[in-house]
mmCIF file of C-alpha atoms in Angstrom:
data_model
loop_
_atom_site.group_PDB
_atom_site.id
_atom_site.type_symbol
_atom_site.label_atom_id
_atom_site.label_comp_id
_atom_site.label_asym_id
_atom_site.label_seq_id
_atom_site.Cartn_x
_atom_site.Cartn_y
_atom_site.Cartn_z
ATOM 1 C CA MET A 17 124.436 53.558 144.266
ATOM 2 C CA THR A 18 121.690 55.451 146.059
ATOM 3 C CA GLY A 19 122.928 56.788 149.374
ATOM 4 C CA GLU A 20 126.556 56.117 148.518
ATOM 5 C CA TYR A 21 129.121 58.951 148.470
ATOM 6 C CA PRO A 22 132.572 58.916 146.926
ATOM 7 C CA GLU A 23 135.374 58.619 149.365
ATOM 8 C CA GLU A 24 136.814 61.968 150.402
ATOM 9 C CA ILE A 25 140.230 62.473 148.845
ATOM 10 C CA THR A 26 142.791 63.970 151.205
ATOM 11 C CA MET A 27 146.308 65.141 150.392
ATOM 12 C CA PRO A 28 149.213 63.710 152.273
ATOM 13 C CA THR A 29 150.502 66.066 154.916
ATOM 14 C CA TRP A 30 153.907 66.246 153.281
ATOM 15 C CA LEU A 31 152.372 67.417 150.002
ATOM 16 C CA VAL A 32 150.417 70.161 151.767
ATOM 17 C CA ILE A 33 153.631 71.340 153.426
ATOM 18 C CA ILE A 34 155.459 71.434 150.081
ATOM 19 C CA ILE A 35 152.660 73.467 148.471
ATOM 20 C CA VAL A 36 152.636 75.955 151.355
ATOM 21 C CA ILE A 37 156.428 76.329 151.239
ATOM 22 C CA ALA A 38 156.337 76.807 147.455
ATOM 23 C CA ALA A 39 153.660 79.490 147.810
ATOM 24 C CA ILE A 40 155.730 81.301 150.444
ATOM 25 C CA LEU A 41 158.827 81.169 148.227
ATOM 26 C CA VAL A 42 156.934 82.507 145.214
ATOM 27 C CA ALA A 43 155.449 85.342 147.283
ATOM 28 C CA GLY A 44 158.838 86.133 148.769
ATOM 29 C CA ALA A 45 160.458 86.189 145.328
ATOM 30 C CA ALA A 46 157.761 88.544 144.063
ATOM 31 C CA VAL A 47 158.318 90.912 146.987
ATOM 32 C CA TRP A 48 162.086 90.775 146.439
ATOM 33 C CA PHE A 49 161.737 91.649 142.756
ATOM 34 C CA VAL A 50 159.494 94.597 143.610
ATOM 35 C CA ILE A 51 161.952 95.893 146.218
ATOM 36 C CA GLU A 52 164.917 95.416 143.888
ATOM 37 C CA GLY A 53 163.076 97.138 141.073
ATOM 38 C CA ARG A 54 162.322 100.148 143.241
ATOM 39 C CA ARG A 55 165.901 100.317 144.506
ATOM 40 C CA ARG A 56 167.293 100.139 140.968
ATOM 41 C CA ARG A 57 164.875 102.802 139.763
ATOM 42 C CA ARG A 58 165.847 105.046 142.682
ATOM 43 C CA LEU A 59 169.543 104.637 141.868
ATOM 44 C CA ARG A 60 168.918 105.423 138.202
ATOM 45 C CA GLU A 61 166.998 108.555 139.134
ATOM 46 C CA THR A 62 169.720 109.657 141.543
ATOM 47 C CA PHE A 63 172.763 108.965 139.392
ATOM 48 C CA GLY A 64 171.441 109.295 135.844
ATOM 49 C CA PRO A 65 174.311 108.682 133.371
ATOM 50 C CA GLU A 66 176.598 107.767 136.273
ATOM 51 C CA TYR A 67 174.501 104.627 136.810
ATOM 52 C CA ASP A 68 175.271 103.375 133.283
ATOM 53 C CA ARG A 69 178.905 104.322 133.666
ATOM 54 C CA ALA A 70 179.173 102.379 136.934
ATOM 55 C CA VAL A 71 177.570 99.297 135.344
ATOM 56 C CA LYS A 72 180.148 99.417 132.530
ATOM 57 C CA GLU A 73 183.011 99.716 135.000
ATOM 58 C CA HIS A 74 181.908 96.781 137.176
ATOM 59 C CA GLU A 75 181.487 93.106 136.399
ATOM 60 C CA SER A 76 177.746 93.121 137.037
ATOM 61 C CA PRO A 77 174.861 95.567 137.590
ATOM 62 C CA ARG A 78 174.480 94.283 141.143
ATOM 63 C CA GLU A 79 178.104 95.057 141.963
ATOM 64 C CA ALA A 80 177.697 98.523 140.461
ATOM 65 C CA GLU A 81 174.528 99.099 142.497
ATOM 66 C CA ARG A 82 176.293 98.083 145.704
ATOM 67 C CA GLU A 83 179.002 100.627 144.952
ATOM 68 C CA LEU A 84 176.467 103.354 144.161
ATOM 69 C CA SER A 85 174.493 102.551 147.302
ATOM 70 C CA SER A 86 177.683 102.926 149.339
ATOM 71 C CA ARG A 87 178.130 106.394 147.798
ATOM 72 C CA VAL A 88 174.633 107.358 148.944
ATOM 73 C CA LYS A 89 175.362 106.110 152.458
ATOM 74 C CA ARG A 90 178.679 108.004 152.633
ATOM 75 C CA HIS A 91 177.003 111.141 151.295
ATOM 76 C CA SER A 92 174.303 110.955 153.977
ATOM 77 C CA ASP A 93 177.051 111.185 156.609
ATOM 78 C CA LEU A 94 178.530 114.349 155.088
ATOM 79 C CA ASP A 95 177.610 117.794 156.300
ATOM 80 C CA ILE A 96 176.668 119.313 152.939
ATOM 81 C CA ARG A 97 175.534 122.893 153.339
ATOM 82 C CA PRO A 98 174.259 125.692 151.106
ATOM 83 C CA LEU A 99 176.361 128.805 150.666
ATOM 84 C CA PRO A 100 175.347 132.178 152.111
ATOM 85 C CA ALA A 101 174.847 134.954 149.579
ATOM 86 C CA THR A 102 178.076 136.724 150.546
ATOM 87 C CA THR A 103 180.116 133.568 149.915
ATOM 88 C CA LYS A 104 178.421 133.025 146.560
ATOM 89 C CA ASP A 105 179.276 136.584 145.561
ATOM 90 C CA ARG A 106 182.888 136.117 146.606
ATOM 91 C CA TYR A 107 183.271 132.975 144.515
ATOM 92 C CA ALA A 108 181.458 134.533 141.556
ATOM 93 C CA GLN A 109 183.856 137.488 141.613
ATOM 94 C CA GLU A 110 186.846 135.169 141.882
ATOM 95 C CA TRP A 111 185.593 133.180 138.898
ATOM 96 C CA ALA A 112 185.120 136.369 136.865
ATOM 97 C CA LEU A 113 188.763 137.285 137.511
ATOM 98 C CA ILE A 114 189.898 133.829 136.399
ATOM 99 C CA GLN A 115 187.978 134.215 133.127
ATOM 100 C CA GLU A 116 189.608 137.592 132.551
ATOM 101 C CA GLN A 117 192.994 136.023 133.247
ATOM 102 C CA PHE A 118 192.385 133.494 130.473
ATOM 103 C CA VAL A 119 193.183 136.102 127.782
ATOM 104 C CA ASP A 120 196.840 136.361 128.773
ATOM 105 C CA ARG A 121 197.400 133.057 130.608
ATOM 106 C CA PRO A 122 195.038 130.307 129.331
ATOM 107 C CA SER A 123 196.750 127.407 131.087
ATOM 108 C CA GLY A 124 197.135 129.375 134.319
ATOM 109 C CA ALA A 125 193.440 130.205 134.255
ATOM 110 C CA VAL A 126 192.516 126.534 133.905
ATOM 111 C CA VAL A 127 194.773 125.635 136.833
ATOM 112 C CA GLU A 128 193.101 128.349 138.908
ATOM 113 C CA ALA A 129 189.658 127.151 137.832
ATOM 114 C CA ASP A 130 190.473 123.661 139.070
ATOM 115 C CA ARG A 131 191.730 125.067 142.362
ATOM 116 C CA VAL A 132 188.620 127.185 142.888
ATOM 117 C CA LEU A 133 186.363 124.188 142.218
ATOM 118 C CA VAL A 134 188.123 122.158 144.894
ATOM 119 C CA SER A 135 187.879 125.111 147.289
ATOM 120 C CA LEU A 136 184.172 125.451 146.515
ATOM 121 C CA MET A 137 183.606 121.746 147.173
ATOM 122 C CA ALA A 138 185.258 122.095 150.570
ATOM 123 C CA GLU A 139 183.154 125.176 151.306
ATOM 124 C CA ARG A 140 180.014 123.151 150.593
ATOM 125 C CA GLY A 141 181.181 120.401 152.948
ATOM 126 C CA TYR A 142 182.619 117.859 150.501
ATOM 127 C CA PRO A 143 185.877 116.108 151.417
ATOM 128 C CA THR A 144 188.637 116.860 148.906
ATOM 129 C CA GLU A 145 191.170 114.134 149.649
ATOM 130 C CA GLY A 146 191.402 112.944 146.042
ATOM 131 C CA TYR A 147 189.958 113.383 142.563
ATOM 132 C CA ASP A 148 188.287 109.959 142.388
ATOM 133 C CA GLN A 149 186.661 110.430 145.779
ATOM 134 C CA GLN A 150 185.512 113.893 144.738
ATOM 135 C CA LEU A 151 183.746 112.333 141.735
ATOM 136 C CA ALA A 152 182.094 109.689 143.897
ATOM 137 C CA ASP A 153 180.877 112.204 146.473
ATOM 138 C CA LEU A 154 179.615 114.708 143.908
ATOM 139 C CA SER A 155 177.797 112.008 141.932
ATOM 140 C CA VAL A 156 175.002 111.731 144.515
ATOM 141 C CA ARG A 157 173.712 115.298 144.094
ATOM 142 C CA HIS A 158 175.618 116.613 141.082
ATOM 143 C CA ALA A 159 175.662 113.634 138.735
ATOM 144 C CA ASN A 160 174.889 115.665 135.623
ATOM 145 C CA ALA A 161 177.895 117.929 136.158
ATOM 146 C CA LEU A 162 180.426 115.107 136.410
ATOM 147 C CA ARG A 163 180.988 114.722 132.679
ATOM 148 C CA HIS A 164 182.068 118.373 132.645
ATOM 149 C CA TYR A 165 184.347 117.913 135.638
ATOM 150 C CA ARG A 166 185.966 114.871 134.032
ATOM 151 C CA ALA A 167 186.445 116.658 130.710
ATOM 152 C CA GLY A 168 188.005 119.733 132.294
ATOM 153 C CA HIS A 169 190.233 117.743 134.619
ATOM 154 C CA ASP A 170 191.374 115.373 131.856
ATOM 155 C CA THR A 171 192.420 118.338 129.715
ATOM 156 C CA LEU A 172 194.383 119.801 132.623
ATOM 157 C CA VAL A 173 196.173 116.497 133.251
ATOM 158 C CA ARG A 174 196.998 116.054 129.559
ATOM 159 C CA HIS A 175 198.273 119.632 129.416
ATOM 160 C CA GLN A 176 200.722 118.859 132.214
ATOM 161 C CA GLU A 177 202.049 115.933 130.167
ATOM 162 C CA SER A 178 201.975 117.575 126.732
ATOM 163 C CA GLU A 179 201.042 121.196 126.130
ATOM 164 C CA MET A 180 197.477 121.576 124.864
ATOM 165 C CA SER A 181 196.194 124.245 122.487
ATOM 166 C CA THR A 182 194.459 127.433 123.587
ATOM 167 C CA GLU A 183 191.216 126.069 122.144
ATOM 168 C CA ASP A 184 191.550 122.963 124.347
ATOM 169 C CA MET A 185 192.055 125.252 127.326
ATOM 170 C CA ARG A 186 188.989 127.240 126.321
ATOM 171 C CA GLU A 187 186.873 124.067 126.234
ATOM 172 C CA ALA A 188 188.249 123.047 129.627
ATOM 173 C CA MET A 189 187.183 126.404 131.059
ATOM 174 C CA LYS A 190 183.674 125.938 129.674
ATOM 175 C CA HIS A 191 183.436 122.516 131.314
ATOM 176 C CA TYR A 192 184.768 123.818 134.613
ATOM 177 C CA ARG A 193 182.293 126.689 134.537
ATOM 178 C CA GLU A 194 179.385 124.230 134.272
ATOM 179 C CA VAL A 195 180.596 122.473 137.423
ATOM 180 C CA PHE A 196 181.231 125.783 139.154
ATOM 181 C CA GLU A 197 177.695 127.044 138.525
ATOM 182 C CA ASP A 198 176.179 123.718 139.531
ATOM 183 C CA LEU A 199 178.016 123.771 142.856
ATOM 184 C CA LEU A 200 177.544 127.468 143.472
ATOM 185 C CA THR A 201 173.758 127.438 143.029
ATOM 186 C CA ASP A 202 173.184 123.830 144.152
ATOM 187 C CA ALA A 203 171.230 123.266 140.928
ATOM 188 C CA GLY A 204 172.268 119.610 140.805
ATOM 189 C CA GLU A 205 170.070 117.280 142.833
ATOM 190 C CA GLY A 206 170.727 114.018 141.053
ATOM 191 C CA ALA A 207 169.421 113.207 137.571
ATOM 192 C CA GLU A 208 165.964 114.599 138.293
ATOM 193 C CA SER A 209 167.422 118.077 137.714
ATOM 194 C CA HIS A 210 168.618 117.101 134.217
ATOM 195 C CA GLY A 211 167.984 119.859 131.761
ATOM 196 C CA LYS A 212 167.404 122.551 134.390
ATOM 197 C CA GLN A 213 169.555 125.629 134.205
ATOM 198 C CA ALA A 214 171.314 126.886 137.312
ATOM 199 C CA THR A 215 169.536 129.936 138.663
ATOM 200 C CA GLY A 216 170.434 131.568 141.983
ATOM 201 C CA ASP A 217 172.895 134.398 141.448
ATOM 202 C CA ARG A 218 173.199 133.813 137.727
ATOM 203 C CA GLY A 219 170.353 136.248 137.187
ATOM 204 C CA ASN A 220 172.643 138.971 138.480
ATOM 205 C CA GLY A 221 175.188 138.083 135.831
ATOM 206 C CA THR A 222 177.877 137.255 138.370
ATOM 207 C CA ALA A 223 178.434 133.575 137.515
ATOM 208 C CA ARG A 224 178.808 134.254 133.777
ATOM 209 C CA ARG A 225 180.488 137.638 133.959
ATOM 210 C CA GLY A 226 182.866 138.192 131.108
ATOM 211 C CA SER A 227 183.160 136.183 127.917
ATOM 212 C CA ASP A 228 183.772 132.459 127.538
ATOM 213 C CA HIS A 229 187.246 133.187 126.140
#
């Protein structure tokens, strides 16, 4: 066998092509999973508890993520603007009067609180064509305040159908105040602001003037 070499084994061309295609598909799938993972993480960070809520409301996480992504796109087209100090002071004073009104007219104060919130949204640049759309638009930058907005609004709606107690009205006012302060100071910037307290003019005592009633 001296001087003899084994025959060189070569793969069929078709097999080489299949291996190359398989490698490309595997690499592409890996890249896709990385991109999807980053997108999902970004949505979770932006929407916080709203992400989980959206998943529960839709048939699949992917459908929920499409809906949340559409909210982000719509929000990017809005002209959201901070409030000048004079406007903040005006709203803070108006809110203080509403809280004082609660003593004699609890339900009327809650109605006024709801009205002022909608007015404040419009002042910031948010469309106010409907409650559901308000929730969707606010969820991009004020996700952590939405549970308060829902709770306050639900109490108001139930009160219109069947009179609620003064204590229910008091809780609604507390929820509305959380949303008010979040919008007034722009403390909400998605879920990354979770746990932060609104600052801004609160240090002057304007946003929490008066008791919680």
